[in-house]
Amino acid sequence: MLTATHTTPLISCRDVTKTYVMGTQKVHALRGVNLTFERGEMTAIMGPSGSGKSTLMNLIGALDVPTSGVLEINGNNLAKMRPNDLADLRNETIGFVFQQFNLLGRSSALTNVRLPLRYSRTPIADINARAAECLEMVGLGDRMDHRPMQLSGGQQQRVAIARALAGSPSLILADEPTGALDTKTSEDIMALLTGLGAQGITVIIVTHEQEVADYAARRIHFRDGQIEFDERSGT
Amino acid sequence: MKYGVALLSALEALRGNPMRSFLTMLGIMIGVASVMAMMAISEGAARQVDAQISALGANNLTVRPGSSQRGGRSGGAGGATPFTDDTITDLRNEPYALAVTARINGAGTVVAGETNWSTNIYGVNADYFISQDWDAKEGRILDVTEIASGDTVAVIGNTIAETLFDGSSALGQRIRVNNVPLTVVGVLETKGQSNFGSDRDDVIVIPIVTARNRVLGGHPTTPDYVSNIEVSVTPGYDMTRAQDELEERLRIIRRIRPGKEDDFRVFNIADFIRARSSTQATFGILLAFTAAVSLIVGGVGVMNIMLVSVTERTREIGLRMAIGARSQDILGQFLFEALGLCLIGGIIGSMLGVGAAELASKLGDFPVNISPFIALVSIGASVLVGLFFGFFPARRAARLNPIEALRHD
């Protein structure tokens, strides 16, 4: 895999389109998107449902490949990668945070955080220490043996963030990370995510809540598969 | 594929749903147990046949006089001219003949002290002990001189020794067989029941000359008659060929013209036992087949549960893929889960199979043979079932689209 220098953008999209075929009908989810995301940047992606923001997330998350155009993550052109390379890219470069946390219900917090490391090249001896370290980072050092059922929603989302951080990713992709949480907890989670940007991790959040989007320095609005506007605050 | 994580995830899944895992295994257990029990039973039957054949001694061909043919009238079995000592001498020169036993059979009453007993009396030559692979456990067998000179000596079977002497040594004792006094020189090794249910130790063996001249009586026309011949075939010599050559030789000795029927019969007793056991073997195959079907039904149960498990855990599969599991990792995880069910089920099932076979042998009174090989085959079969029926659900899991899987509820 190519390793890009730190001067190139982490993600660059050039004329990216995505078309789904549903029956006999073609759905144009993305109609030519040009975007770059710099390292350490925190971005909120907004837009009504069907605007193409989820499609973009799937592409940036290397879960899917574009129909046309070039999408590069860390200098790797997704269109030229095989499924196993995409899996490795997700494992090494990207951390996912979901609205519903997606934790393994029967496993402890520690086991959940260990999961991505098990699929990585991390030596088995180092896995436990790294997982514990990530739980400390999100403030759950004393809850490692708890199962998701024994944790509050905010704590569960912290475990999910620890899991996303385990592989030392360059990119955190959060899909409605506060959608299932109350206001106070949401603020805590957003503060945690904002802190990651300060550590040089690129954070991209998909949300429809303006309060959440306000945490991000950059906000991109989508409509009908295209960028409606791309604004930066404070600059 | 990362085997560690696949195995670990599979075990976690099995442990997480113990009741379901157990019920799914139950099908495999029953299948493996029945395969194992059936194999043990048919193997046991096969061993028994082998034991019966080897108990007959070396590879023996038995010759008996057939019916006589005179003017179109059949004289009935044994009606033909008997064999003689010359026949024996002649057959000894045949290349395949390791030993040629001459024997006359009879029955009689044996008396020792106050006890008397009805038994079988065999008059034999020295080769008898070779072809029967029979030695004395006390004393000795008959020697060539005693046989040639018709001495009044006898070796007795174990049943006779126990009946007449009841614990005390039989050696040197005088017995009267059909009123002829004989000296016991040996007690034969115990042979147990014959294949046809008679007690082979209920016998008195004496020199053939003594039998002819004094104990059993002679033949009206042939003083040196022999009623039975047993030819032991040299090991390595083809039995069928030996039998053909023996028949050919006997036709020459007995001057049977071409086109005429034989007036003797040559049997290979091992063939009779094999023929009888082939029915048993067919039955065994049928049973094993039925057992295999039950194992397959168990496998279908595993496939069914695995498909349910894949559907239930679609989101988990999507998550694993999103955080970097390759599709082989997912395939491995579900394959290991199915294999785990079948392997554990197979091991428990083979234990149950041992129990079932033991029970069958006690209740049904037939021999079973439980070997590590059978256990290995049964467990191996269940692992194959796991691979075969686990593959389809595992492939379905591995082929899920991560985006759709994550959205599944």
CSV table of N, CA and C in Angstrom, one decimal, chain A residues 6-106:
chain,number,residue,atom,x,y,z
A,6,HIS,N,2.8,13.5,4.7
A,6,HIS,CA,1.8,14.2,5.5
A,6,HIS,C,1.3,15.5,4.9
A,7,THR,N,2.0,15.8,3.7
A,7,THR,CA,1.5,17.1,3.0
A,7,THR,C,0.3,16.8,2.1
A,8,THR,N,0.1,15.6,1.7
A,8,THR,CA,-1.0,15.3,0.8
A,8,THR,C,-2.3,15.3,1.7
A,9,PRO,N,-3.4,15.6,1.2
A,9,PRO,CA,-4.7,15.5,2.0
A,9,PRO,C,-4.9,14.0,2.3
A,10,LEU,N,-5.6,13.8,3.5
A,10,LEU,CA,-5.9,12.4,3.8
A,10,LEU,C,-6.9,11.8,2.8
A,11,ILE,N,-7.9,12.6,2.5
A,11,ILE,CA,-8.9,12.1,1.5
A,11,ILE,C,-9.0,13.1,0.4
A,12,SER,N,-9.0,12.6,-0.8
A,12,SER,CA,-9.4,13.5,-1.9
A,12,SER,C,-10.4,12.8,-2.9
A,13,CYS,N,-11.5,13.5,-3.2
A,13,CYS,CA,-12.5,13.1,-4.1
A,13,CYS,C,-12.4,13.9,-5.3
A,14,ARG,N,-12.3,13.3,-6.5
A,14,ARG,CA,-12.4,14.1,-7.8
A,14,ARG,C,-13.5,13.5,-8.7
A,15,ASP,N,-14.5,14.3,-8.9
A,15,ASP,CA,-15.6,13.9,-9.8
A,15,ASP,C,-16.2,12.6,-9.4
A,16,VAL,N,-16.4,12.4,-8.1
A,16,VAL,CA,-16.9,11.1,-7.6
A,16,VAL,C,-18.4,11.0,-7.8
A,17,THR,N,-18.8,10.0,-8.5
A,17,THR,CA,-20.2,9.7,-8.7
A,17,THR,C,-20.5,8.3,-8.1
A,18,LYS,N,-21.8,8.1,-7.7
A,18,LYS,CA,-22.2,6.8,-7.3
A,18,LYS,C,-23.6,6.6,-7.8
A,19,THR,N,-23.8,5.5,-8.6
A,19,THR,CA,-25.1,5.3,-9.1
A,19,THR,C,-25.6,3.9,-8.7
A,20,TYR,N,-26.7,3.8,-8.1
A,20,TYR,CA,-27.3,2.5,-7.8
A,20,TYR,C,-28.3,2.1,-8.8
A,21,VAL,N,-28.4,0.8,-9.1
A,21,VAL,CA,-29.4,0.3,-10.0
A,21,VAL,C,-30.5,-0.4,-9.1
A,22,MET,N,-31.7,0.2,-9.1
A,22,MET,CA,-32.8,-0.5,-8.3
A,22,MET,C,-33.8,-0.9,-9.3
A,23,GLY,N,-33.8,-2.2,-9.6
A,23,GLY,CA,-34.7,-2.7,-10.6
A,23,GLY,C,-34.3,-2.2,-11.9
A,24,THR,N,-35.2,-1.5,-12.6
A,24,THR,CA,-34.8,-1.0,-13.9
A,24,THR,C,-34.4,0.5,-13.8
A,25,GLN,N,-34.6,1.0,-12.6
A,25,GLN,CA,-34.3,2.5,-12.4
A,25,GLN,C,-32.9,2.7,-11.8
A,26,LYS,N,-32.3,3.8,-12.3
A,26,LYS,CA,-31.0,4.2,-11.8
A,26,LYS,C,-31.1,5.3,-10.9
A,27,VAL,N,-30.5,5.1,-9.7
A,27,VAL,CA,-30.5,6.2,-8.7
A,27,VAL,C,-29.1,6.8,-8.6
A,28,HIS,N,-29.1,8.1,-8.9
A,28,HIS,CA,-27.8,8.8,-8.8
A,28,HIS,C,-27.6,9.4,-7.4
A,29,ALA,N,-26.9,8.7,-6.6
A,29,ALA,CA,-26.7,9.1,-5.2
A,29,ALA,C,-25.7,10.2,-5.1
A,30,LEU,N,-24.7,10.1,-5.9
A,30,LEU,CA,-23.7,11.2,-5.9
A,30,LEU,C,-23.5,11.6,-7.3
A,31,ARG,N,-23.5,12.9,-7.6
A,31,ARG,CA,-23.4,13.4,-9.0
A,31,ARG,C,-22.2,14.3,-9.1
A,32,GLY,N,-21.0,13.8,-9.0
A,32,GLY,CA,-19.8,14.6,-9.2
A,32,GLY,C,-19.4,15.4,-8.0
A,33,VAL,N,-18.7,14.8,-7.1
A,33,VAL,CA,-18.3,15.4,-5.9
A,33,VAL,C,-16.8,15.7,-5.9
A,34,ASN,N,-16.3,16.9,-5.6
A,34,ASN,CA,-14.9,17.2,-5.5
A,34,ASN,C,-14.7,17.7,-4.1
A,35,LEU,N,-13.8,17.0,-3.3
A,35,LEU,CA,-13.6,17.4,-1.9
A,35,LEU,C,-12.2,16.9,-1.5
A,36,THR,N,-11.6,17.6,-0.6
A,36,THR,CA,-10.5,17.1,0.1
A,36,THR,C,-10.7,17.3,1.6
A,37,PHE,N,-10.1,16.3,2.4
A,37,PHE,CA,-10.1,16.4,3.8
A,37,PHE,C,-8.7,16.4,4.3
A,38,GLU,N,-8.3,17.5,5.1
A,38,GLU,CA,-6.9,17.6,5.6
A,38,GLU,C,-6.8,16.8,6.9
A,39,ARG,N,-5.5,16.5,7.2
A,39,ARG,CA,-5.3,15.7,8.5
A,39,ARG,C,-5.6,16.6,9.7
A,40,GLY,N,-6.2,16.0,10.6
A,40,GLY,CA,-6.5,16.8,11.9
A,40,GLY,C,-7.7,17.7,11.8
A,41,GLU,N,-8.4,17.7,10.6
A,41,GLU,CA,-9.6,18.5,10.4
A,41,GLU,C,-10.8,17.8,11.0
A,42,MET,N,-11.7,18.6,11.6
A,42,MET,CA,-13.0,18.1,12.0
A,42,MET,C,-14.1,18.6,11.1
A,43,THR,N,-14.9,17.7,10.5
A,43,THR,CA,-15.8,18.2,9.5
A,43,THR,C,-17.2,17.6,9.8
A,44,ALA,N,-18.2,18.3,9.7
A,44,ALA,CA,-19.6,17.8,9.8
A,44,ALA,C,-20.2,17.7,8.4
A,45,ILE,N,-20.8,16.7,8.1
A,45,ILE,CA,-21.5,16.5,6.8
A,45,ILE,C,-23.0,16.5,7.2
A,46,MET,N,-23.8,17.4,6.5
A,46,MET,CA,-25.2,17.6,6.8
A,46,MET,C,-26.0,17.5,5.5
A,47,GLY,N,-27.3,17.3,5.7
A,47,GLY,CA,-28.1,17.3,4.5
A,47,GLY,C,-29.3,16.4,4.8
A,48,PRO,N,-30.4,16.6,4.1
A,48,PRO,CA,-31.6,15.8,4.3
A,48,PRO,C,-31.4,14.4,3.8
A,49,SER,N,-32.3,13.5,4.2
A,49,SER,CA,-32.1,12.1,3.8
A,49,SER,C,-32.3,12.0,2.3
A,50,GLY,N,-31.4,11.2,1.7
A,50,GLY,CA,-31.4,11.1,0.2
A,50,GLY,C,-30.6,12.1,-0.5
A,51,SER,N,-29.8,12.9,0.4
A,51,SER,CA,-29.0,13.9,-0.2
A,51,SER,C,-27.7,13.4,-0.7
A,52,GLY,N,-27.3,12.1,-0.3
A,52,GLY,CA,-26.1,11.5,-0.7
A,52,GLY,C,-25.0,11.5,0.4
A,53,LYS,N,-25.4,12.0,1.6
A,53,LYS,CA,-24.3,12.1,2.7
A,53,LYS,C,-24.0,10.7,3.2
A,54,SER,N,-24.9,9.8,3.3
A,54,SER,CA,-24.6,8.4,3.7
A,54,SER,C,-23.8,7.7,2.7
A,55,THR,N,-24.1,7.9,1.4
A,55,THR,CA,-23.3,7.3,0.3
A,55,THR,C,-21.9,7.8,0.4
A,56,LEU,N,-21.7,9.1,0.6
A,56,LEU,CA,-20.3,9.6,0.7
A,56,LEU,C,-19.6,8.9,1.9
A,57,MET,N,-20.3,8.8,3.0
A,57,MET,CA,-19.7,8.1,4.2
A,57,MET,C,-19.3,6.7,3.9
A,58,ASN,N,-20.1,6.0,3.2
A,58,ASN,CA,-19.8,4.6,2.8
A,58,ASN,C,-18.5,4.6,2.0
A,59,LEU,N,-18.4,5.6,1.1
A,59,LEU,CA,-17.2,5.6,0.2
A,59,LEU,C,-16.0,6.0,1.0
A,60,ILE,N,-16.1,7.0,1.8
A,60,ILE,CA,-15.0,7.5,2.6
A,60,ILE,C,-14.5,6.4,3.6
A,61,GLY,N,-15.5,5.6,4.0
A,61,GLY,CA,-15.3,4.5,4.9
A,61,GLY,C,-14.7,3.3,4.3
A,62,ALA,N,-14.5,3.3,2.9
A,62,ALA,CA,-13.9,2.2,2.2
A,62,ALA,C,-14.8,1.0,2.3
A,63,LEU,N,-16.1,1.2,2.5
A,63,LEU,CA,-17.1,0.1,2.5
A,63,LEU,C,-17.6,-0.1,1.1
A,64,ASP,N,-17.4,0.9,0.2
A,64,ASP,CA,-17.9,0.8,-1.1
A,64,ASP,C,-17.0,1.5,-2.0
A,65,VAL,N,-17.1,1.3,-3.3
A,65,VAL,CA,-16.2,2.0,-4.3
A,65,VAL,C,-17.1,2.9,-5.2
A,66,PRO,N,-16.5,4.0,-5.7
A,66,PRO,CA,-17.3,4.9,-6.6
A,66,PRO,C,-17.6,4.3,-7.9
A,67,THR,N,-18.7,4.8,-8.5
A,67,THR,CA,-19.0,4.3,-9.9
A,67,THR,C,-18.1,5.0,-10.9
A,68,SER,N,-17.8,6.2,-10.7
A,68,SER,CA,-16.7,6.9,-11.5
A,68,SER,C,-16.1,8.0,-10.7
A,69,GLY,N,-15.0,8.5,-11.2
A,69,GLY,CA,-14.2,9.5,-10.5
A,69,GLY,C,-13.1,8.8,-9.7
A,70,VAL,N,-12.3,9.6,-9.0
A,70,VAL,CA,-11.2,9.0,-8.2
A,70,VAL,C,-11.4,9.4,-6.7
A,71,LEU,N,-11.3,8.4,-5.9
A,71,LEU,CA,-11.4,8.6,-4.4
A,71,LEU,C,-10.1,8.0,-3.8
A,72,GLU,N,-9.3,8.9,-3.3
A,72,GLU,CA,-8.1,8.4,-2.7
A,72,GLU,C,-8.1,8.6,-1.1
A,73,ILE,N,-7.7,7.5,-0.4
A,73,ILE,CA,-7.6,7.7,1.0
A,73,ILE,C,-6.1,7.4,1.3
A,74,ASN,N,-5.4,8.3,2.0
A,74,ASN,CA,-4.0,8.1,2.3
A,74,ASN,C,-3.2,7.8,1.0
A,75,GLY,N,-3.6,8.3,-0.1
A,75,GLY,CA,-2.9,8.0,-1.4
A,75,GLY,C,-3.3,6.7,-2.1
A,76,ASN,N,-4.3,6.0,-1.5
A,76,ASN,CA,-4.7,4.7,-2.1
A,76,ASN,C,-6.0,5.0,-2.9
A,77,ASN,N,-5.9,4.6,-4.2
A,77,ASN,CA,-7.1,4.8,-5.0
A,77,ASN,C,-8.1,3.6,-4.8
A,78,LEU,N,-9.2,3.9,-4.2
A,78,LEU,CA,-10.2,2.8,-3.9
A,78,LEU,C,-10.6,1.9,-5.0
A,79,ALA,N,-10.7,2.5,-6.2
A,79,ALA,CA,-11.2,1.8,-7.4
A,79,ALA,C,-10.2,0.7,-7.8
A,80,LYS,N,-9.0,0.8,-7.4
A,80,LYS,CA,-8.0,-0.2,-7.8
A,80,LYS,C,-7.7,-1.2,-6.7
A,81,MET,N,-8.5,-1.2,-5.6
A,81,MET,CA,-8.2,-2.1,-4.5
A,81,MET,C,-9.2,-3.3,-4.5
A,82,ARG,N,-8.6,-4.4,-4.1
A,82,ARG,CA,-9.4,-5.6,-4.0
A,82,ARG,C,-10.1,-5.6,-2.6
A,83,PRO,N,-11.1,-6.5,-2.5
A,83,PRO,CA,-11.9,-6.5,-1.2
A,83,PRO,C,-11.0,-6.6,0.0
A,84,ASN,N,-10.0,-7.5,-0.1
A,84,ASN,CA,-9.1,-7.7,1.1
A,84,ASN,C,-8.3,-6.5,1.4
A,85,ASP,N,-7.9,-5.8,0.4
A,85,ASP,CA,-7.1,-4.6,0.6
A,85,ASP,C,-8.0,-3.5,1.3
A,86,LEU,N,-9.2,-3.4,0.8
A,86,LEU,CA,-10.2,-2.5,1.4
A,86,LEU,C,-10.4,-2.8,2.9
A,87,ALA,N,-10.5,-4.1,3.2
A,87,ALA,CA,-10.7,-4.5,4.6
A,87,ALA,C,-9.5,-4.1,5.4
A,88,ASP,N,-8.3,-4.3,4.9
A,88,ASP,CA,-7.0,-3.9,5.6
A,88,ASP,C,-7.0,-2.4,5.8
A,89,LEU,N,-7.4,-1.7,4.7
A,89,LEU,CA,-7.4,-0.2,4.8
A,89,LEU,C,-8.3,0.2,6.0
A,90,ARG,N,-9.5,-0.4,6.0
A,90,ARG,CA,-10.5,0.0,7.1
A,90,ARG,C,-9.9,-0.3,8.4
A,91,ASN,N,-9.2,-1.5,8.5
A,91,ASN,CA,-8.6,-1.9,9.8
A,91,ASN,C,-7.5,-0.9,10.3
A,92,GLU,N,-6.7,-0.5,9.3
A,92,GLU,CA,-5.5,0.3,9.7
A,92,GLU,C,-5.7,1.8,9.7
A,93,THR,N,-6.6,2.3,8.9
A,93,THR,CA,-6.7,3.7,8.7
A,93,THR,C,-8.0,4.3,9.2
A,94,ILE,N,-9.0,3.6,9.3
A,94,ILE,CA,-10.4,4.1,9.6
A,94,ILE,C,-10.9,3.6,10.9
A,95,GLY,N,-11.5,4.4,11.7
A,95,GLY,CA,-12.3,4.0,12.9
A,95,GLY,C,-13.7,4.4,12.7
A,96,PHE,N,-14.7,3.5,12.9
A,96,PHE,CA,-16.1,3.8,12.8
A,96,PHE,C,-16.8,4.0,14.1
A,97,VAL,N,-17.7,5.0,14.2
A,97,VAL,CA,-18.5,5.2,15.3
A,97,VAL,C,-20.0,5.3,14.8
A,98,PHE,N,-20.8,4.4,15.4
A,98,PHE,CA,-22.2,4.3,14.9
A,98,PHE,C,-23.2,4.9,15.8
A,99,GLN,N,-24.4,5.3,15.3
A,99,GLN,CA,-25.5,5.8,16.1
A,99,GLN,C,-25.9,4.8,17.2
A,100,GLN,N,-26.0,3.5,16.8
A,100,GLN,CA,-26.4,2.4,17.7
A,100,GLN,C,-25.3,1.7,18.3
A,101,PHE,N,-24.1,2.3,18.4
A,101,PHE,CA,-22.9,1.8,19.0
A,101,PHE,C,-22.4,0.5,18.4
A,102,ASN,N,-23.3,-0.5,18.0
A,102,ASN,CA,-22.8,-1.7,17.5
A,102,ASN,C,-21.8,-2.4,18.3
A,103,LEU,N,-22.0,-2.6,19.6
A,103,LEU,CA,-21.1,-3.3,20.4
A,103,LEU,C,-21.6,-4.8,20.4
A,104,LEU,N,-20.6,-5.7,20.7
A,104,LEU,CA,-21.0,-7.1,20.9
A,104,LEU,C,-21.6,-7.3,22.3
A,105,GLY,N,-22.9,-7.6,22.4
A,105,GLY,CA,-23.6,-7.5,23.6
A,105,GLY,C,-23.1,-8.5,24.7
A,106,ARG,N,-22.6,-9.7,24.3
A,106,ARG,CA,-22.2,-10.7,25.2
A,106,ARG,C,-20.8,-10.5,25.7
